[in-house]
Coordinates of N, CA and C in Angstrom, one line a residue:
M998 N 0.8 -1.2 0.0 CA 0.0 0.0 0.0 C 0.9 1.2 0.0
V999 N 0.6 2.2 -0.9 CA 1.4 3.4 -1.0 C 0.5 4.6 -0.5
W1000 N 1.0 5.4 0.4 CA 0.3 6.5 0.9 C 1.3 7.7 1.1
F1001 N 1.0 8.8 0.5 CA 1.9 10.0 0.5 C 3.3 9.6 0.0
N1002 N 3.4 8.7 -1.0 CA 4.7 8.3 -1.6 C 5.4 7.4 -0.6
L1003 N 4.8 6.9 0.4 CA 5.4 6.0 1.4 C 4.8 4.6 1.2
T1004 N 5.6 3.6 1.2 CA 5.1 2.2 1.0 C 4.9 1.5 2.4
F1005 N 3.7 1.0 2.6 CA 3.4 0.4 3.9 C 3.1 -1.1 3.6
D1006 N 3.6 -2.0 4.4 CA 3.4 -3.4 4.4 C 2.2 -3.7 5.2
L1007 N 1.0 -4.1 4.5 CA -0.2 -4.3 5.2 C -0.1 -5.5 6.2
S1008 N 0.6 -6.5 5.8 CA 0.8 -7.6 6.7 C 1.4 -7.3 8.0
V1009 N 2.4 -6.4 7.9 CA 3.1 -5.9 9.1 C 2.1 -5.1 10.0
I1010 N 1.3 -4.2 9.3 CA 0.4 -3.4 10.0 C -0.7 -4.2 10.7
I1011 N -1.2 -5.2 10.0 CA -2.2 -6.1 10.6 C -1.7 -6.9 11.7
T1012 N -0.6 -7.6 11.6 CA 0.0 -8.5 12.6 C 0.4 -7.7 13.8
T1013 N 1.1 -6.6 13.6 CA 1.6 -5.8 14.8 C 0.4 -5.2 15.6
T1014 N -0.7 -4.8 14.9 CA -1.8 -4.3 15.6 C -2.6 -5.4 16.3
I1015 N -2.7 -6.5 15.7 CA -3.3 -7.7 16.4 C -2.5 -8.1 17.6
A1016 N -1.2 -8.2 17.5 CA -0.4 -8.5 18.7 C -0.6 -7.5 19.8
A1017 N -0.6 -6.2 19.5 CA -0.8 -5.2 20.5 C -2.2 -5.3 21.1
I1018 N -3.2 -5.7 20.3 CA -4.6 -5.8 20.9 C -4.6 -7.0 21.8
I1019 N -4.0 -8.1 21.4 CA -3.9 -9.3 22.3 C -3.3 -9.0 23.7
V1020 N -2.2 -8.3 23.6 CA -1.5 -7.8 24.8 C -2.4 -7.0 25.7
F1021 N -3.0 -6.1 25.1 CA -3.9 -5.2 25.9 C -5.1 -6.0 26.5
L1022 N -5.7 -6.9 25.7 CA -6.8 -7.7 26.3 C -6.3 -8.6 27.4
I1023 N -5.2 -9.2 27.2 CA -4.7 -10.0 28.3 C -4.4 -9.2 29.6
S1024 N -3.8 -8.1 29.4 CA -3.5 -7.3 30.6 C -4.7 -6.7 31.2
Y1025 N -5.7 -6.4 30.4 CA -7.0 -5.9 31.0 C -7.8 -7.0 31.7
L1026 N -8.0 -8.0 31.0 CA -8.9 -9.1 31.5 C -8.2 -9.9 32.7
F1027 N -6.9 -10.1 32.6 CA -6.3 -10.9 33.7 C -6.0 -10.0 34.9
T1028 N -6.2 -8.7 34.9 CA -6.0 -7.9 36.1 C -7.2 -7.3 36.6
R1029 N -8.3 -7.7 36.1 CA -9.7 -7.3 36.6 C -9.9 -7.9 38.0
K1030 N -10.4 -7.1 38.9 CA -10.8 -7.5 40.2 C -9.7 -8.3 40.9
P1031 N -8.5 -7.8 41.1 CA -7.4 -8.6 41.8 C -7.8 -8.8 43.2
T1032 N -7.2 -9.8 43.8 CA -7.5 -10.1 45.2 C -6.3 -10.7 45.9
T1033 N -6.1 -10.4 47.1 CA -5.0 -11.0 47.9 C -5.2 -12.3 48.5
S1034 N -6.4 -12.8 48.5 CA -6.8 -14.1 49.0 C -7.3 -15.0 47.9
A1035 N -6.7 -16.2 47.8 CA -7.0 -17.1 46.7 C -7.2 -16.5 45.4
P1036 N -6.0 -16.0 44.8 CA -6.2 -15.3 43.5 C -6.5 -16.4 42.4
K1037 N -7.1 -16.0 41.4 CA -7.4 -16.9 40.3 C -6.2 -17.1 39.4
K1038 N -6.3 -18.1 38.5 CA -5.1 -18.5 37.6 C -4.7 -17.4 36.8
R1039 N -5.7 -16.5 36.3 CA -5.2 -15.5 35.4 C -4.5 -14.3 36.1
Q1040 N -4.9 -14.2 37.5 CA -4.1 -13.2 38.2 C -2.7 -13.7 38.5
N1041 N -2.7 -15.1 38.9 CA -1.3 -15.7 39.1 C -0.5 -15.6 37.9
F1042 N -1.0 -15.7 36.7 CA -0.2 -15.6 35.5 C 0.4 -14.2 35.4
M1043 N -0.4 -13.2 35.6 CA 0.1 -11.8 35.5 C 1.2 -11.5 36.5
E1044 N 0.9 -12.0 37.8 CA 1.9 -11.8 38.8 C 3.2 -12.5 38.5
W1045 N 3.1 -13.7 37.9 CA 4.3 -14.4 37.5 C 5.1 -13.6 36.5
V1046 N 4.4 -13.0 35.5 CA 5.1 -12.2 34.5 C 5.8 -11.1 35.0
V1047 N 5.0 -10.4 36.0 CA 5.6 -9.2 36.7 C 6.9 -9.6 37.5
E1048 N 6.8 -10.7 38.2 CA 7.9 -11.1 39.0 C 9.0 -11.6 38.2
F1049 N 8.7 -12.2 37.0 CA 9.8 -12.6 36.1 C 10.6 -11.4 35.6
V1050 N 9.9 -10.3 35.2 CA 10.6 -9.1 34.8 C 11.3 -8.5 35.9
M1051 N 10.8 -8.5 37.1 CA 11.4 -7.9 38.3 C 12.7 -8.7 38.6
D1052 N 12.7 -9.9 38.3 CA 14.0 -10.7 38.6 C 15.0 -10.3 37.5
I1053 N 14.6 -10.0 36.3 CA 15.6 -9.6 35.3 C 16.1 -8.2 35.8
M1054 N 15.3 -7.3 36.2 CA 15.7 -6.0 36.7 C 16.6 -6.1 37.9
N1055 N 16.4 -7.0 38.8 CA 17.2 -7.2 40.0 C 18.6 -7.6 39.6
S1056 N 18.7 -8.3 38.6 CA 20.1 -8.8 38.2 C 20.7 -7.9 37.2
S1057 N 20.0 -6.8 36.8 CA 20.6 -5.9 35.8 C 20.8 -4.5 36.3
M1058 N 20.1 -4.0 37.2 CA 20.2 -2.6 37.5 C 20.0 -2.3 39.0
I1059 N 20.3 -1.0 39.3 CA 20.3 -0.5 40.7 C 18.9 0.0 41.2
A1060 N 18.0 0.1 40.2 CA 16.7 0.6 40.5 C 15.6 -0.5 40.2
P1061 N 15.6 -1.6 40.8 CA 14.7 -2.7 40.4 C 13.2 -2.5 40.6
N1062 N 12.9 -1.4 41.4 CA 11.5 -1.2 41.8 C 10.9 0.0 41.0
N1063 N 11.5 0.4 39.9 CA 11.1 1.5 39.1 C 9.9 1.0 38.3
L1064 N 8.7 1.5 38.7 CA 7.4 1.0 38.0 C 7.4 1.4 36.5
F1065 N 7.9 2.5 36.2 CA 8.0 3.0 34.8 C 8.8 2.0 33.9
I1066 N 9.9 1.6 34.4 CA 10.7 0.6 33.7 C 10.1 -0.8 33.8
L1067 N 9.6 -1.1 34.9 CA 8.9 -2.4 35.0 C 7.8 -2.6 34.1
S1068 N 6.9 -1.5 33.9 CA 5.8 -1.6 33.0 C 6.3 -1.8 31.5
T1069 N 7.4 -1.1 31.2 CA 8.0 -1.3 29.9 C 8.5 -2.7 29.7
G1070 N 9.1 -3.3 30.6 CA 9.6 -4.7 30.5 C 8.5 -5.7 30.4
V1071 N 7.5 -5.5 31.1 CA 6.3 -6.4 31.1 C 5.6 -6.3 29.7
S1072 N 5.4 -5.1 29.3 CA 4.7 -4.9 28.0 C 5.5 -5.5 26.8
L1073 N 6.8 -5.2 26.9 CA 7.7 -5.6 25.9 C 7.8 -7.2 25.8
L1074 N 7.9 -7.8 27.0 CA 8.0 -9.2 27.0 C 6.8 -9.9 26.5
M1075 N 5.6 -9.5 26.9 CA 4.4 -10.1 26.4 C 4.2 -9.8 24.9
Y1076 N 4.5 -8.6 24.4 CA 4.3 -8.3 23.0 C 5.3 -9.1 22.1
L1077 N 6.5 -9.2 22.5 CA 7.4 -10.0 21.7 C 7.1 -11.4 21.7
F1078 N 6.7 -12.0 22.8 CA 6.4 -13.4 22.9 C 5.2 -13.7 22.0
I1079 N 4.2 -12.9 22.0 CA 3.0 -13.1 21.1 C 3.4 -12.9 19.6
A1080 N 4.2 -11.8 19.3 CA 4.5 -11.5 18.0 C 5.4 -12.5 17.4
N1081 N 6.3 -13.1 18.2 CA 7.2 -14.2 17.7 C 6.5 -15.4 17.3
L1082 N 5.3 -15.7 17.9 CA 4.6 -16.9 17.6 C 3.5 -16.8 16.7
M1083 N 3.2 -15.7 16.2 CA 2.0 -15.5 15.4 C 2.1 -16.3 14.0
G1084 N 3.3 -16.5 13.6 CA 3.5 -17.2 12.3 C 3.8 -18.7 12.5
V1085 N 3.8 -19.2 13.7 CA 4.2 -20.6 14.0 C 3.0 -21.5 13.6
P1086 N 1.8 -21.3 14.0 CA 0.7 -22.2 13.7 C 0.4 -22.3 12.2
F1087 N 0.4 -21.1 11.5 CA 0.2 -21.1 10.1 C 0.6 -19.8 9.5
S1088 N 0.7 -19.7 8.2 CA 1.0 -18.4 7.5 C 0.1 -18.4 6.3
I1089 N -0.2 -17.2 5.9 CA -1.1 -17.0 4.7 C -0.3 -16.3 3.7
I1090 N 0.0 -17.0 2.5 CA 0.8 -16.4 1.4 C 0.0 -16.6 0.1
T1091 N -0.2 -15.5 -0.6 CA -0.9 -15.5 -1.9 C -0.2 -16.4 -2.9
A1092 N -0.9 -17.1 -3.8 CA -0.4 -17.9 -4.7 C 0.0 -17.3 -6.1
E1093 N 0.1 -16.0 -6.1 CA 0.4 -15.3 -7.3 C 1.9 -15.4 -7.7
E1094 N 2.2 -14.9 -8.9 CA 3.6 -15.0 -9.3 C 4.5 -14.2 -8.3
N1095 N 4.1 -13.0 -8.0 CA 4.7 -12.3 -6.9 C 4.0 -12.5 -5.6
S1096 N 4.3 -13.6 -4.9 CA 3.6 -13.9 -3.7 C 3.7 -12.9 -2.6
V1097 N 2.6 -12.7 -1.8 CA 2.6 -11.7 -0.7 C 2.2 -12.5 0.5
A1098 N 3.0 -12.3 1.6 CA 2.6 -12.9 2.9 C 1.7 -12.0 3.7
W1099 N 0.5 -12.5 3.9 CA -0.5 -11.7 4.6 C -0.6 -12.0 6.0
W1100 N 0.0 -13.1 6.5 CA 0.0 -13.4 7.9 C 1.3 -14.1 8.2
K1101 N 2.1 -13.5 9.1 CA 3.3 -14.1 9.5 C 3.7 -13.4 10.9
S1102 N 4.7 -13.9 11.5 CA 5.2 -13.2 12.7 C 5.7 -11.8 12.3
P1103 N 5.3 -10.8 12.9 CA 5.8 -9.4 12.5 C 7.3 -9.3 12.8
T1104 N 7.7 -10.0 13.8 CA 9.2 -9.9 14.1 C 10.1 -10.7 13.1
A1105 N 9.4 -11.4 12.1 CA 10.1 -12.0 11.0 C 10.5 -11.0 10.0
D1106 N 10.1 -9.7 10.2 CA 10.4 -8.6 9.3 C 11.5 -7.7 10.0
A1107 N 12.5 -7.4 9.2 CA 13.6 -6.7 9.8 C 13.1 -5.2 10.1
H1108 N 12.1 -4.7 9.3 CA 11.7 -3.3 9.6 C 11.1 -3.2 11.0
V1109 N 10.4 -4.2 11.5 CA 9.7 -4.3 12.8 C 10.8 -4.4 13.8
T1110 N 11.7 -5.3 13.8 CA 12.7 -5.5 14.8 C 13.6 -4.4 14.9
M1111 N 14.0 -3.8 13.8 CA 14.9 -2.6 13.8 C 14.2 -1.4 14.4
T1112 N 12.9 -1.3 14.1 CA 12.2 -0.2 14.7 C 12.1 -0.3 16.2
L1113 N 11.8 -1.5 16.7 CA 11.8 -1.8 18.2 C 13.2 -1.5 18.7
A1114 N 14.3 -1.9 18.1 CA 15.6 -1.7 18.6 C 15.9 -0.2 18.7
I1115 N 15.5 0.6 17.7 CA 15.7 2.0 17.7 C 15.0 2.7 18.8
M1116 N 13.7 2.2 19.0 CA 12.8 2.8 20.0 C 13.5 2.5 21.4
I1117 N 14.1 1.3 21.6 CA 14.7 1.0 22.9 C 15.9 1.8 23.2
I1118 N 16.7 2.0 22.1 CA 18.0 2.8 22.3 C 17.6 4.2 22.5
V1119 N 16.6 4.8 21.9 CA 16.2 6.2 22.1 C 15.6 6.2 23.5
Y1120 N 14.9 5.2 24.0 CA 14.3 5.2 25.3 C 15.4 5.3 26.4
T1121 N 16.5 4.5 26.2 CA 17.6 4.6 27.1 C 18.2 5.9 27.1
H1122 N 18.4 6.5 26.0 CA 18.9 7.9 25.9 C 18.0 8.9 26.6
F1123 N 16.7 8.7 26.5 CA 15.8 9.6 27.2 C 15.9 9.5 28.6
I1124 N 16.1 8.2 29.1 CA 16.2 8.0 30.6 C 17.4 8.8 31.1
D1125 N 18.6 8.6 30.3 CA 19.8 9.3 30.7 C 19.6 10.8 30.8
I1126 N 19.0 11.4 29.8 CA 18.9 12.8 29.8 C 17.9 13.3 30.9
R1127 N 16.9 12.5 31.1 CA 15.9 12.8 32.1 C 16.5 12.8 33.5
L1128 N 17.4 11.8 33.8 CA 18.0 11.7 35.1 C 19.2 12.6 35.3
H1129 N 20.0 12.7 34.3 CA 21.3 13.4 34.5 C 21.5 14.7 33.7
G1130 N 20.5 15.0 32.8 CA 20.6 16.2 32.0 C 21.3 15.9 30.7
F1131 N 21.1 16.8 29.7 CA 21.7 16.6 28.4 C 23.2 16.8 28.4
K1132 N 23.8 17.6 29.2 CA 25.2 17.7 29.3 C 25.9 16.4 29.7
H1133 N 25.4 15.8 30.7 CA 25.9 14.5 31.1 C 25.8 13.5 30.0
F1134 N 24.7 13.5 29.3 CA 24.5 12.5 28.2 C 25.5 12.8 27.1
F1135 N 25.6 14.0 26.7 CA 26.5 14.4 25.6 C 27.9 14.1 25.9
L1136 N 28.4 14.4 27.2 CA 29.8 14.2 27.6 C 30.1 12.7 27.7
S1137 N 29.1 11.9 27.9 CA 29.3 10.4 28.0 C 29.9 9.8 26.8
F1138 N 29.7 10.4 25.6 CA 30.3 10.0 24.4 C 31.8 10.3 24.3
F1139 N 32.4 11.1 25.2 CA 33.8 11.4 25.2 C 34.5 10.8 26.4
K1140 N 33.9 9.9 27.0 CA 34.6 9.2 28.1 C 35.1 7.8 27.7
P1141 N 36.2 7.4 28.3 CA 37.0 8.0 29.3 C 37.9 9.1 28.8
F1142 N 38.1 9.3 27.5 CA 38.8 10.4 27.0 C 38.2 10.7 25.6
K1143 N 38.5 11.9 25.1 CA 37.9 12.5 23.9 C 38.1 11.7 22.6
L1144 N 39.2 11.1 22.5 CA 39.5 10.3 21.3 C 38.6 9.1 21.1
L1145 N 37.9 8.7 22.1 CA 37.0 7.5 22.0 C 35.6 7.9 21.5
F1146 N 35.4 9.2 21.2 CA 34.1 9.6 20.7 C 33.6 8.8 19.5
P1147 N 34.4 8.6 18.5 CA 34.0 7.8 17.3 C 33.6 6.4 17.7
I1148 N 34.3 5.8 18.6 CA 34.0 4.4 19.0 C 32.8 4.3 19.8
N1149 N 32.6 5.3 20.7 CA 31.3 5.3 21.4 C 30.1 5.5 20.6
A1150 N 30.3 6.4 19.6 CA 29.1 6.6 18.6 C 28.9 5.4 17.8
I1151 N 29.9 4.7 17.3 CA 29.7 3.5 16.5 C 29.1 2.4 17.4
E1152 N 29.4 2.4 18.7 CA 28.9 1.4 19.6 C 27.4 1.5 19.7
Q1153 N 26.9 2.7 19.7 CA 25.4 2.9 19.7 C 24.7 2.3 18.5
L1154 N 25.4 2.5 17.3 CA 24.9 2.0 16.1 C 24.9 0.4 16.1
A1155 N 26.1 -0.1 16.5 CA 26.2 -1.5 16.6 C 25.3 -2.2 17.5
T1156 N 25.0 -1.5 18.7 CA 24.1 -2.0 19.6 C 22.7 -2.1 19.1
T1157 N 22.3 -1.1 18.4 CA 21.0 -1.0 17.7 C 20.9 -2.1 16.7
L1158 N 21.9 -2.3 15.9 CA 21.8 -3.3 14.8 C 21.7 -4.8 15.4
T1159 N 22.6 -5.0 16.4 CA 22.6 -6.4 17.0 C 21.3 -6.7 17.7
L1160 N 20.8 -5.7 18.4 CA 19.5 -5.9 19.1 C 18.4 -6.2 18.2
G1161 N 18.3 -5.5 17.1 CA 17.2 -5.8 16.1 C 17.4 -7.0 15.2
L1162 N 18.7 -7.1 14.7 CA 18.9 -8.2 13.7 C 18.9 -9.6 14.4
R1163 N 19.4 -9.6 15.7 CA 19.3 -10.9 16.4 C 17.9 -11.5 16.4
L1164 N 17.0 -10.7 16.9 CA 15.6 -11.0 16.9 C 15.1 -11.4 15.5
F1165 N 15.3 -10.6 14.6 CA 14.8 -10.8 13.2 C 15.4 -12.2 12.7
G1166 N 16.7 -12.3 12.8 CA 17.3 -13.5 12.2 C 16.8 -14.9 12.7
N1167 N 16.5 -14.9 14.0 CA 16.1 -16.1 14.7 C 14.6 -16.4 14.2
I1168 N 13.7 -15.4 14.3 CA 12.4 -15.6 13.9 C 12.2 -15.9 12.5
Y1169 N 12.9 -15.2 11.6 CA 12.8 -15.4 10.2 C 13.3 -16.8 9.8
A1170 N 14.4 -17.2 10.3 CA 15.0 -18.5 10.0 C 13.9 -19.6 10.4
G1171 N 13.3 -19.4 11.6 CA 12.4 -20.5 12.0 C 11.2 -20.5 11.0
E1172 N 10.7 -19.4 10.6 CA 9.5 -19.4 9.6 C 9.9 -19.9 8.2
V1173 N 11.1 -19.7 7.8 CA 11.6 -20.2 6.5 C 11.6 -21.7 6.5
M1174 N 12.1 -22.2 7.7 CA 12.1 -23.7 7.8 C 10.7 -24.3 7.8
L1175 N 9.8 -23.6 8.5 CA 8.4 -24.1 8.5 C 7.8 -24.0 7.1
A1176 N 8.1 -23.0 6.4 CA 7.6 -22.9 5.0 C 8.1 -24.0 4.1
L1177 N 9.3 -24.4 4.3 CA 9.9 -25.5 3.5 C 9.3 -26.8 3.9
L1178 N 9.0 -27.0 5.1 CA 8.3 -28.3 5.5 C 6.9 -28.2 5.1
A1179 N 6.3 -27.1 5.1 CA 4.8 -27.0 4.6 C 4.7 -27.3 3.1
S1180 N 5.8 -26.9 2.4 CA 5.7 -27.0 0.9 C 5.7 -28.5 0.5
A1181 N 6.1 -29.4 1.5 CA 6.1 -30.8 1.2 C 4.7 -31.3 0.9
V1182 N 3.7 -30.6 1.5 CA 2.3 -31.0 1.3 C 1.9 -31.1 -0.2
S1183 N 2.4 -30.2 -1.0 CA 2.1 -30.2 -2.4 C 2.8 -31.3 -3.2
H1184 N 3.6 -32.1 -2.6 CA 4.4 -33.1 -3.3 C 3.8 -34.5 -3.1
G1185 N 2.6 -34.6 -2.6 CA 1.9 -35.8 -2.5 C 1.7 -36.2 -1.1
F1186 N 0.8 -37.3 -0.9 CA 0.4 -37.7 0.4 C 1.5 -38.2 1.2
G1187 N 2.4 -39.0 0.6 CA 3.5 -39.6 1.3 C 4.5 -38.6 1.8
A1188 N 4.8 -37.6 1.0 CA 5.7 -36.5 1.5 C 5.1 -35.8 2.6
A1189 N 3.8 -35.5 2.5 CA 3.1 -34.7 3.6 C 3.1 -35.5 4.9
I1190 N 3.0 -36.9 4.9 CA 3.0 -37.6 6.1 C 4.4 -37.6 6.7
L1191 N 5.4 -37.7 5.8 CA 6.8 -37.7 6.3 C 7.2 -36.3 6.9
A1192 N 6.6 -35.3 6.3 CA 7.0 -33.9 6.8 C 6.2 -33.5 8.0
S1193 N 5.1 -34.2 8.3 CA 4.3 -33.7 9.4 C 4.9 -33.8 10.7
I1194 N 5.7 -34.9 11.0 CA 6.4 -35.0 12.3 C 7.5 -34.0 12.5
P1195 N 8.4 -33.9 11.5 CA 9.4 -32.8 11.6 C 8.8 -31.4 11.8
M1196 N 7.7 -31.2 11.0 CA 7.1 -29.9 11.2 C 6.5 -29.6 12.5
L1197 N 5.9 -30.6 13.1 CA 5.4 -30.5 14.5 C 6.5 -30.2 15.5
I1198 N 7.6 -31.0 15.3 CA 8.8 -30.8 16.2 C 9.3 -29.4 16.1
W1199 N 9.4 -29.0 14.8 CA 10.0 -27.6 14.5 C 9.1 -26.6 15.1
Q1200 N 7.8 -26.8 15.0 CA 6.9 -25.7 15.6 C 7.1 -25.6 17.1
V1201 N 7.2 -26.7 17.8 CA 7.5 -26.7 19.2 C 8.8 -26.0 19.5
F1202 N 9.8 -26.3 18.6 CA 11.1 -25.6 18.8 C 11.0 -24.1 18.6
C1203 N 10.1 -23.7 17.6 CA 10.0 -22.2 17.3 C 9.3 -21.6 18.5
V1204 N 8.4 -22.2 19.2 CA 7.8 -21.7 20.4 C 8.9 -21.4 21.4
F1205 N 9.8 -22.4 21.6 CA 10.9 -22.2 22.6 C 11.8 -21.1 22.1
I1206 N 12.2 -21.0 20.9 CA 13.0 -19.9 20.3 C 12.3 -18.5 20.5
G1207 N 11.0 -18.5 20.3 CA 10.3 -17.3 20.4 C 10.4 -16.8 21.8
A1208 N 10.2 -17.7 22.8 CA 10.2 -17.3 24.2 C 11.6 -16.8 24.6
I1209 N 12.6 -17.5 24.1 CA 14.0 -17.2 24.5 C 14.4 -15.9 23.9
Q1210 N 14.0 -15.6 22.7 CA 14.3 -14.3 22.0 C 13.6 -13.2 22.7
A1211 N 12.4 -13.4 23.1 CA 11.7 -12.3 23.9 C 12.4 -12.0 25.2
Y1212 N 12.8 -13.1 25.9 CA 13.6 -12.9 27.2 C 14.9 -12.2 26.9
I1213 N 15.7 -12.6 25.8 CA 17.0 -12.0 25.6 C 16.8 -10.5 25.3
F1214 N 15.8 -10.2 24.5 CA 15.5 -8.8 24.1 C 15.2 -7.9 25.3
V1215 N 14.4 -8.4 26.2 CA 14.0 -7.7 27.4 C 15.2 -7.6 28.4
T1216 N 16.0 -8.7 28.5 CA 17.2 -8.6 29.4 C 18.2 -7.6 28.8
L1217 N 18.4 -7.6 27.5 CA 19.4 -6.6 27.0 C 18.8 -5.2 27.2
T1218 N 17.5 -5.0 27.1 CA 16.9 -3.7 27.3 C 17.2 -3.2 28.7
M1219 N 17.0 -4.1 29.7 CA 17.3 -3.7 31.0 C 18.7 -3.4 31.3
V1220 N 19.6 -4.2 30.6 CA 21.1 -3.9 30.7 C 21.4 -2.6 30.2
Y1221 N 20.9 -2.2 29.0 CA 21.1 -0.9 28.4 C 20.6 0.2 29.3
I1222 N 19.4 0.0 29.9 CA 18.9 1.0 30.8 C 19.7 1.2 32.0
A1223 N 20.2 0.1 32.5 CA 21.1 0.1 33.7 C 22.3 0.9 33.4
H1224 N 22.9 0.8 32.2 CA 24.1 1.6 31.9 C 23.8 3.1 32.0
R1225 N 22.5 3.5 31.6 CA 22.2 4.9 31.6 C 21.8 5.4 33.0
L1226 N 21.5 4.5 33.9 CA 21.2 4.9 35.3 C 22.4 5.3 36.1
T1227 N 23.5 4.8 35.7 CA 24.8 5.0 36.4 C 25.6 6.2 36.0

């Protein structure tokens, strides 16, 4: 879709929006009418997610009780986990000569993961400026001495690239493998039967990879924030 001379990927817009809606609904429905006595399973789930992120914060930074950062970590963890798994059960690809993927994991697109990475790095810089002022933030690029400014600047670029491309590479590779196994269905009944077991195993593995990548992304986010808090 082209709008104001800008090209938009409708599949990315659809899947990222659906992932965000799912996170919102889970957060809203699972936190309604909380209780301290005999909590329901949905409340236990949300408490586990919050405690999981708090454990990451405790091992990464000196301000583990910051609710602003905690809410960021919880939202990011849930969103990435759901987004990473959206293309695992199935994918929708048109059968045209120039095929278009209408349903896939949004994190299997480098534009999405790089946008997330840029947002996180900008977010960490915002925290630094908010806590210590712009002068401290600017001078941090010249520490421990001025000649290291180019290296410190390149480090920020490299950090952004590795954060985004690591997530993209793992999710994209998993979906490519699923697509190859799914293509065996068109080669006859026997090939479909033989491919069904490896495909099921690989789907389970993709769920594991999706969870691990969400955890790694959130952990690195907390580490980068911790560097800005000091």
